PDB file of C-alpha atoms in Angstrom:
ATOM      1  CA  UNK D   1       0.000   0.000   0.000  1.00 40.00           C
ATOM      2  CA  UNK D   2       1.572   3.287  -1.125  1.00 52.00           C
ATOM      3  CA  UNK D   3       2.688   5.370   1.894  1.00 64.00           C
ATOM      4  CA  UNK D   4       0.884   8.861   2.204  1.00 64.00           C
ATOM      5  CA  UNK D   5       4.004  11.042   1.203  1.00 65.00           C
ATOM      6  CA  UNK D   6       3.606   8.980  -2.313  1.00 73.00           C
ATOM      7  CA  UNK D   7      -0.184   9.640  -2.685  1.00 71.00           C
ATOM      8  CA  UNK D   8       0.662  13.533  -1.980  1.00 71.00           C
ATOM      9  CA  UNK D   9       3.628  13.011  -4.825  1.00 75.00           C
ATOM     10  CA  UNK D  10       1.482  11.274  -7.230  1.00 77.00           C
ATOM     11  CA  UNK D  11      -0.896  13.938  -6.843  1.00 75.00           C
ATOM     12  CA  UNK D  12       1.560  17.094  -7.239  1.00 78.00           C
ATOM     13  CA  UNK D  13       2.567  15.060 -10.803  1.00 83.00           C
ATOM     14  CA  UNK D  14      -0.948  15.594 -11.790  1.00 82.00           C
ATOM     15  CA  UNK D  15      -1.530  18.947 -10.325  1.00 85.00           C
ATOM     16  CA  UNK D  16       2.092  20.666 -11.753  1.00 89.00           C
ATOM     17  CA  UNK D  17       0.709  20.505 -15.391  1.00 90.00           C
ATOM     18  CA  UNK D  18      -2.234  21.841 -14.964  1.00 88.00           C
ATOM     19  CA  UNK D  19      -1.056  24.834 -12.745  1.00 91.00           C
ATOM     20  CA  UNK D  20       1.604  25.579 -14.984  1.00 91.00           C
ATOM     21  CA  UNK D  21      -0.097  26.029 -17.936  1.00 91.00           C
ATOM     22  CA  UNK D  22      -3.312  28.269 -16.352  1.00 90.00           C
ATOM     23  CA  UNK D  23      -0.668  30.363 -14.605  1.00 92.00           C
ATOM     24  CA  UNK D  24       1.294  31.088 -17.699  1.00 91.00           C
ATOM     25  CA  UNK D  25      -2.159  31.770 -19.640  1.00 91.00           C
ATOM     26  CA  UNK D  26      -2.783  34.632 -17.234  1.00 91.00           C
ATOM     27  CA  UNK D  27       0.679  35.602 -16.172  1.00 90.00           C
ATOM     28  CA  UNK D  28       2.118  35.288 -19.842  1.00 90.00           C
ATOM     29  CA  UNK D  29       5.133  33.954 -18.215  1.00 85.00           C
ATOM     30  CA  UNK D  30       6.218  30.900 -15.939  1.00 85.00           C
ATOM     31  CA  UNK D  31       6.659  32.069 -12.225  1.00 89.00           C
ATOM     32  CA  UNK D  32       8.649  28.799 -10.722  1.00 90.00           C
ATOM     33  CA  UNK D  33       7.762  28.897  -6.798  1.00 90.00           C
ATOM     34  CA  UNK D  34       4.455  30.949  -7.409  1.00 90.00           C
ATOM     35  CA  UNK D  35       2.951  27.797  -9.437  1.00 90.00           C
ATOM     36  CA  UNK D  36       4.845  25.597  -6.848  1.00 89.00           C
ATOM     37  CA  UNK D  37       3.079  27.162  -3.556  1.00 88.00           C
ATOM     38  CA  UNK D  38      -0.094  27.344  -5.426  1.00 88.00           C
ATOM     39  CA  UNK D  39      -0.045  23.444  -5.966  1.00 85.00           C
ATOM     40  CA  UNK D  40       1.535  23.268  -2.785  1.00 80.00           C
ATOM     41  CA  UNK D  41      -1.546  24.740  -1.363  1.00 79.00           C
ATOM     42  CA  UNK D  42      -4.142  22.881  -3.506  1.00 81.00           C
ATOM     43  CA  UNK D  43      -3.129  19.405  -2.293  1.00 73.00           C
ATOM     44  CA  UNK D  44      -3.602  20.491   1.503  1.00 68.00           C
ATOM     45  CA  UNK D  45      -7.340  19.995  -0.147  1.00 61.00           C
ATOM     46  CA  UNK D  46      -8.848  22.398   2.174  1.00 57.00           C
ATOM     47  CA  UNK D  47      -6.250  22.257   5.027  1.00 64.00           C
ATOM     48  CA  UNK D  48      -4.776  25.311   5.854  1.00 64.00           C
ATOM     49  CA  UNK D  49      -2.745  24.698   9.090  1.00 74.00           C
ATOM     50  CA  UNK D  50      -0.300  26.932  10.714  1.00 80.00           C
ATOM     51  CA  UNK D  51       2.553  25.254  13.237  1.00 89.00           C
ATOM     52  CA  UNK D  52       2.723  26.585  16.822  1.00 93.00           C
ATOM     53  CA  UNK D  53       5.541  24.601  18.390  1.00 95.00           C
ATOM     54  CA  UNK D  54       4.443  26.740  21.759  1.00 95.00           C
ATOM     55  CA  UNK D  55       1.783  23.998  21.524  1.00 96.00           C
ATOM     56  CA  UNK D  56       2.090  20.717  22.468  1.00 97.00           C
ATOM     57  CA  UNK D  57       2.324  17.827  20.254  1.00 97.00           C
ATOM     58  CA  UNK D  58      -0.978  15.856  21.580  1.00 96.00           C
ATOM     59  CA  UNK D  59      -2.806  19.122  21.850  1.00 97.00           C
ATOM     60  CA  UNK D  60      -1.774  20.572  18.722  1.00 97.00           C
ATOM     61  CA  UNK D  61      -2.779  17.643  16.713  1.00 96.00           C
ATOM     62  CA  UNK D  62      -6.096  17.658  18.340  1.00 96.00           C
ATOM     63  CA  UNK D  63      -6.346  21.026  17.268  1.00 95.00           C
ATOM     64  CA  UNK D  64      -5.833  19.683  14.617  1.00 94.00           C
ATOM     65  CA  UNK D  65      -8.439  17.110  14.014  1.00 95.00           C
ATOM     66  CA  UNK D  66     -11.120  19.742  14.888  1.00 95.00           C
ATOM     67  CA  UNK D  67      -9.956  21.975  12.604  1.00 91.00           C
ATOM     68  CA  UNK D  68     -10.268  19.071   9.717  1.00 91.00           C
ATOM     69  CA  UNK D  69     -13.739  18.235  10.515  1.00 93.00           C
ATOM     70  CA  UNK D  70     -15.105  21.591  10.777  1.00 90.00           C
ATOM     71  CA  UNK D  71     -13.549  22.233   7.286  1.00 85.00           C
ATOM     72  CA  UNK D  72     -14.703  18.929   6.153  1.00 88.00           C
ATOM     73  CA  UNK D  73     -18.567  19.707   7.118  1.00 90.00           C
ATOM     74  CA  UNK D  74     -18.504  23.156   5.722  1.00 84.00           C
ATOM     75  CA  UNK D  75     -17.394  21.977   2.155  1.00 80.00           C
ATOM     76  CA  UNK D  76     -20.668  18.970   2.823  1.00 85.00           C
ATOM     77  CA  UNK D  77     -23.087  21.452   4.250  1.00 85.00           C
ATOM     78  CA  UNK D  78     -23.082  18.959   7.290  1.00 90.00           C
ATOM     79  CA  UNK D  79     -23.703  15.857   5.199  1.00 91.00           C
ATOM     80  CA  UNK D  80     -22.357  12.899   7.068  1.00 94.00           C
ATOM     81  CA  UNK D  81     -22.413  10.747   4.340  1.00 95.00           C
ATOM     82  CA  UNK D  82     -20.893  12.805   1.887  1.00 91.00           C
ATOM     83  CA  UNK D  83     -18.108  13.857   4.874  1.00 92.00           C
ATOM     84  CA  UNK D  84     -17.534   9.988   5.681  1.00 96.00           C
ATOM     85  CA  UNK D  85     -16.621   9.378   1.944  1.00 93.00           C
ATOM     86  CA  UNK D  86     -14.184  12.181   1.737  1.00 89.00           C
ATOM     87  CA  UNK D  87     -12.074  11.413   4.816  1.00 92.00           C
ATOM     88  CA  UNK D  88     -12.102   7.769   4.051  1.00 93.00           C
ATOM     89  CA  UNK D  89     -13.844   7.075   7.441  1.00 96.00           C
ATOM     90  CA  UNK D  90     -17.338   5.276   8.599  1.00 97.00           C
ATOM     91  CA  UNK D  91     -20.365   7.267   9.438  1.00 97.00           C
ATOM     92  CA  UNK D  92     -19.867   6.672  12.986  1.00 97.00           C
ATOM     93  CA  UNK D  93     -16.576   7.777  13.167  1.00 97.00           C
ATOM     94  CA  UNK D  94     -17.544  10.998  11.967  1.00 97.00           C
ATOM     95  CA  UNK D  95     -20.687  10.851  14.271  1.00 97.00           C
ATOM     96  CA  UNK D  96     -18.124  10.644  17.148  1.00 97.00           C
ATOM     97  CA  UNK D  97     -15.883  13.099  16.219  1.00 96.00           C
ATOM     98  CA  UNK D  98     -18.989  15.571  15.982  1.00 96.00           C
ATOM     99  CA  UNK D  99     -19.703  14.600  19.504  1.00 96.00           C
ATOM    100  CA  UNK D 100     -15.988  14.481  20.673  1.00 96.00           C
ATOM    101  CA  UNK D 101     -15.263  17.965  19.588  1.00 95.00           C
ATOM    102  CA  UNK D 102     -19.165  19.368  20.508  1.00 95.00           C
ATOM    103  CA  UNK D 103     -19.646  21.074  16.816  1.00 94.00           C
ATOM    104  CA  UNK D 104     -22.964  21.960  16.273  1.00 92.00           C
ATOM    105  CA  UNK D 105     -23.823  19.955  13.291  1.00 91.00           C
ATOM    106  CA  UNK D 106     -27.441  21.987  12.813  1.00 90.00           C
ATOM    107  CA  UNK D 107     -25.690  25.238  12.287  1.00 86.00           C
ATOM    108  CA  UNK D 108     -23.410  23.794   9.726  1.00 81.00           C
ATOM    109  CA  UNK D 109     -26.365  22.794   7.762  1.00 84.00           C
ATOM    110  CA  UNK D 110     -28.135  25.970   7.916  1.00 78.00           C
ATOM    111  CA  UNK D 111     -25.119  27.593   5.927  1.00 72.00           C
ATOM    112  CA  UNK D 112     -25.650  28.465   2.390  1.00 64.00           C
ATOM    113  CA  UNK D 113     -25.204  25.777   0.151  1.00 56.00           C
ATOM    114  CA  UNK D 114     -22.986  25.354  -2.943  1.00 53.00           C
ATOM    115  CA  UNK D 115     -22.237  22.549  -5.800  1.00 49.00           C
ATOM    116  CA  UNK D 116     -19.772  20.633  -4.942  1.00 60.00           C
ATOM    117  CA  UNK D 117     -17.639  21.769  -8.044  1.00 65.00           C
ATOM    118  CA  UNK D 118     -18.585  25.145  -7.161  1.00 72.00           C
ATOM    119  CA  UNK D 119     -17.013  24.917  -3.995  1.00 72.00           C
ATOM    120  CA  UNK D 120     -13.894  23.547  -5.457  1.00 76.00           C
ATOM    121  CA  UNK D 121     -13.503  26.340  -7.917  1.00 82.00           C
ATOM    122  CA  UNK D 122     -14.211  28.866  -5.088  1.00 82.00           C
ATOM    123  CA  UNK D 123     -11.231  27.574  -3.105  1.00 80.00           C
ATOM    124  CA  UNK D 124      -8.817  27.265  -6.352  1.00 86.00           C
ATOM    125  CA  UNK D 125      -9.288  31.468  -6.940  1.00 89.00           C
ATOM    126  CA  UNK D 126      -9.013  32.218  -3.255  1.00 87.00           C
ATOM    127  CA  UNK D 127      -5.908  30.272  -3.164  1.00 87.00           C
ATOM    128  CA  UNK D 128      -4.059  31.624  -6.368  1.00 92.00           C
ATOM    129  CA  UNK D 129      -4.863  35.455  -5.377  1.00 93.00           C
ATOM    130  CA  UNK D 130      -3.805  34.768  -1.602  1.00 90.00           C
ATOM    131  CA  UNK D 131      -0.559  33.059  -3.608  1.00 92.00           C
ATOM    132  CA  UNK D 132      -0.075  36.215  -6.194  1.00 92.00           C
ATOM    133  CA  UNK D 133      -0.619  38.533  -3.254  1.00 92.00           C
ATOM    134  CA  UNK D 134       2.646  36.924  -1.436  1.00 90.00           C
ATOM    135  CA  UNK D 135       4.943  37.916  -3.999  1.00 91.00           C
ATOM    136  CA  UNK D 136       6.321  41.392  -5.060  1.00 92.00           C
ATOM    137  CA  UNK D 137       6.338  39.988  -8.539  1.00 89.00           C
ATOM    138  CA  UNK D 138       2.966  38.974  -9.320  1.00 93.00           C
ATOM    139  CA  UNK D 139       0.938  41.015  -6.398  1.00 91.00           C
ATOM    140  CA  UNK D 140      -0.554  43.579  -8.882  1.00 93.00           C
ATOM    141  CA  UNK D 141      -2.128  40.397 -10.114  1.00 91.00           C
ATOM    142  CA  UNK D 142      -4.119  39.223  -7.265  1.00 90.00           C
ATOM    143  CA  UNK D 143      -7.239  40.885  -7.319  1.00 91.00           C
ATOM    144  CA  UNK D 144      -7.465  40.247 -11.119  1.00 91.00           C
ATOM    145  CA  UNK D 145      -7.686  35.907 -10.684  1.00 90.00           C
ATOM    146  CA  UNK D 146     -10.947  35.755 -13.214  1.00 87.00           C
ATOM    147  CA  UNK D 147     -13.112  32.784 -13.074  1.00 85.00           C
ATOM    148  CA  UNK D 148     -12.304  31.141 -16.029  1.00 88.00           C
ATOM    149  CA  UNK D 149      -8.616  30.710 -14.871  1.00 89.00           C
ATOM    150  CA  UNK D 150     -10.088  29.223 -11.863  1.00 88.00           C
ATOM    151  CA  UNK D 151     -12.230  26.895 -13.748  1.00 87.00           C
ATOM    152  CA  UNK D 152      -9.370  26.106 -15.744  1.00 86.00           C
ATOM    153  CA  UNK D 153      -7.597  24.646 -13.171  1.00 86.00           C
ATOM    154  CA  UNK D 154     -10.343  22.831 -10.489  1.00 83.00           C
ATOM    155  CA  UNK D 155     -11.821  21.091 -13.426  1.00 79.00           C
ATOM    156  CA  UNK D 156      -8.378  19.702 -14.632  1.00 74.00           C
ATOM    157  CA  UNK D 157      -7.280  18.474 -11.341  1.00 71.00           C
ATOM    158  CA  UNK D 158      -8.105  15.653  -9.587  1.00 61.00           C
ATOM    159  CA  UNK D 159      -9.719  15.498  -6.080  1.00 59.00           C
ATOM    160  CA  UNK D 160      -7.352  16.346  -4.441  1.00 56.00           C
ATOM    161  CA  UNK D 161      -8.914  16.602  -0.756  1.00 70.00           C
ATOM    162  CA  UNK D 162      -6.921  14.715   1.961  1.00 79.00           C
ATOM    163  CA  UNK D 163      -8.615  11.493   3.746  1.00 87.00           C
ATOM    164  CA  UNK D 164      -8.604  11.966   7.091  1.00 92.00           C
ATOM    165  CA  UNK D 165      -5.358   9.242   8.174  1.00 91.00           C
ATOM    166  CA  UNK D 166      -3.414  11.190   5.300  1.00 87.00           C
ATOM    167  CA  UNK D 167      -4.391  14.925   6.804  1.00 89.00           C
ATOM    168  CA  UNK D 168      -3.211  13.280  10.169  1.00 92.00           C
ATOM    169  CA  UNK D 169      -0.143  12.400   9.038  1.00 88.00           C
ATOM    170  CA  UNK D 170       0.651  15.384   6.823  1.00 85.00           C
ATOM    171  CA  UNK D 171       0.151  17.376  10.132  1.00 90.00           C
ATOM    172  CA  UNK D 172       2.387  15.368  12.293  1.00 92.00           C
ATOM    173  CA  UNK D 173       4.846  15.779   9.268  1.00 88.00           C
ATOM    174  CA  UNK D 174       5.226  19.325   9.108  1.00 88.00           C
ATOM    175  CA  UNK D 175       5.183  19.385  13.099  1.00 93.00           C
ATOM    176  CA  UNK D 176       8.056  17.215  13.722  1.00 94.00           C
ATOM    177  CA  UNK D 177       9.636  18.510  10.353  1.00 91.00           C
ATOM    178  CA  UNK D 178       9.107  22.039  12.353  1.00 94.00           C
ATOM    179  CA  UNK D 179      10.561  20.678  15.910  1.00 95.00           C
ATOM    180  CA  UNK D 180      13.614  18.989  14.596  1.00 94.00           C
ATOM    181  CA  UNK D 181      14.464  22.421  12.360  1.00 93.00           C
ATOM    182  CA  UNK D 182      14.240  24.657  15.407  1.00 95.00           C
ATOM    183  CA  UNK D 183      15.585  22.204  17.901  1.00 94.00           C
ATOM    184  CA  UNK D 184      18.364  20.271  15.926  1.00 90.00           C
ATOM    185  CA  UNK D 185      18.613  17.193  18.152  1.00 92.00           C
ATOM    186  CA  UNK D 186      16.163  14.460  18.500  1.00 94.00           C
ATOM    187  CA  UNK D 187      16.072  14.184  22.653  1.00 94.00           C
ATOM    188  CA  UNK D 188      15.480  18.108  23.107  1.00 96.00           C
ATOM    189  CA  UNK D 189      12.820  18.343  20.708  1.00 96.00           C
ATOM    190  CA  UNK D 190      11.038  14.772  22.481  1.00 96.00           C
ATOM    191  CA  UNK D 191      11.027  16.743  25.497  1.00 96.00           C
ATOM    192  CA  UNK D 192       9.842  20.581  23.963  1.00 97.00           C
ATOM    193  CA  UNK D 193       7.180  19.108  22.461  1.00 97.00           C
ATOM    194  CA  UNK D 194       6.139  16.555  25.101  1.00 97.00           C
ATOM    195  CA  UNK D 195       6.491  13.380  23.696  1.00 96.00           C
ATOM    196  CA  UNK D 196       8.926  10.493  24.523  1.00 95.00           C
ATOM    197  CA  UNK D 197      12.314  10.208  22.518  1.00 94.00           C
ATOM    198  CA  UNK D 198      11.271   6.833  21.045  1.00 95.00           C
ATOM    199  CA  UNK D 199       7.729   7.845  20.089  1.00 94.00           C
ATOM    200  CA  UNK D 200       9.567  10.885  18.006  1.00 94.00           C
ATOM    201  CA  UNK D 201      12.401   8.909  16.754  1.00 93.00           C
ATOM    202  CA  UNK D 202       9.863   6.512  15.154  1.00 92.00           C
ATOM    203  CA  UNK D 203       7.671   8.859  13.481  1.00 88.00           C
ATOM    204  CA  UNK D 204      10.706  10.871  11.913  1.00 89.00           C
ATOM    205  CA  UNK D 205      11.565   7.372  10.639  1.00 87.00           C
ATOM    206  CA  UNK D 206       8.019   6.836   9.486  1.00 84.00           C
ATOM    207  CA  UNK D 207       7.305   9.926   8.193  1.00 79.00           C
ATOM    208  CA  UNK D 208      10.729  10.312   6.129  1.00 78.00           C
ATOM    209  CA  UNK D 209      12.079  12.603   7.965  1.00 80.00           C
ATOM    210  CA  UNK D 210      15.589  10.584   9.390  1.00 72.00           C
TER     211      UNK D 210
END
């Protein structure tokens, strides 16, 4: 069974293409690391996560796994079929994680409700202006993303939303990744972020990062 770090590679294969070649249509010119951070962005599939190493491992990834559902209803209007299928769960898994994290599944399905693809090409233009708008280069660009370069793009691309075991693990990647930059050795970073040396040594090894 392929490892989630392949799944996100096999994905960024098919996503590079299609990037490339809507950002040069607008652009009129290939911007390396702007096309790279929007795909970058695209295959968090809704996941927008920022690391706070002043939080703790456990509680971070809790955080975490809140964060995921609530994103994960909102895009299914509080469908928990439709939520279930996405992040690769059962219904009652997702039923306990409602309850677990007390979300208030009523007012999720009161929101204002969107196609599915609609959705998708919503996200793809907020993340390619928030991406233009980073750079001094291509800034005067970012409140000019029209809808057809959006559309160009989300309907090219596969779906590229995260299940919920890869989401899990692409957090605890960029954590550790985060903890061993700042902290340089193994032991100190165990101990700064709360968790034993073994557990930490063993998901660096799993997670490709020793």
């Amino acid at each position: 069974m392929a490892s989630t770090l392949e799944k996100i590679t096999d994905r960024k294969e098919k996503i590079d293409p299609v990037v490339e070649k809507a950002m040069e249509k607008f652009l009129g010119a290939t911007v390396k690391q702007v096309n790279e951070d929007i795909s970058n962005r695209l295959i968090e599939g809704f996941i927008d996560f920022d690391i706070d190493l002043s939080v703790k491992f456990k509680k971070a990834k809790e955080q975490f796994k809140h964060a995921y559902l609530i994103k994960l209803l909102q895009f299914t209007n509080g469908n928990i079929s439709e939520a279930a299928r996405i992040a690769g769960v059962d219904r009652r898994s997702i039923h306990r994680l409602i309850s677990r994290f007390k979300i208030d599944i009523t007012k999720l399905r009161k929101e204002p409700y969107y196609f599915r693809e609609e959705k998708k090409e919503m996200y793809v233009k907020e993340v390619v202006e928030e991406t233009l708008g980073r750079y001094d280069i291509t800034k005067e660009y970012a409140d000019k993303v029209d809808e057809e370069t959006a559309k160009n793009i989300s309907k090219k691309i596969p779906d590229v939303r995260l299940t919920f075991d890869e989401a899990i693990d692409m957090f605890e990647r960029e954590y550790i990744k985060a903890a061993l930059e700042k902290f340089k050795n193994i032991k100190v970073a165990a101990k700064e972020i709360g968790i034993r040396y073994e557990t930490l040594h063993k998901k660096a090894k799993e997670l490709g990062l020793r």
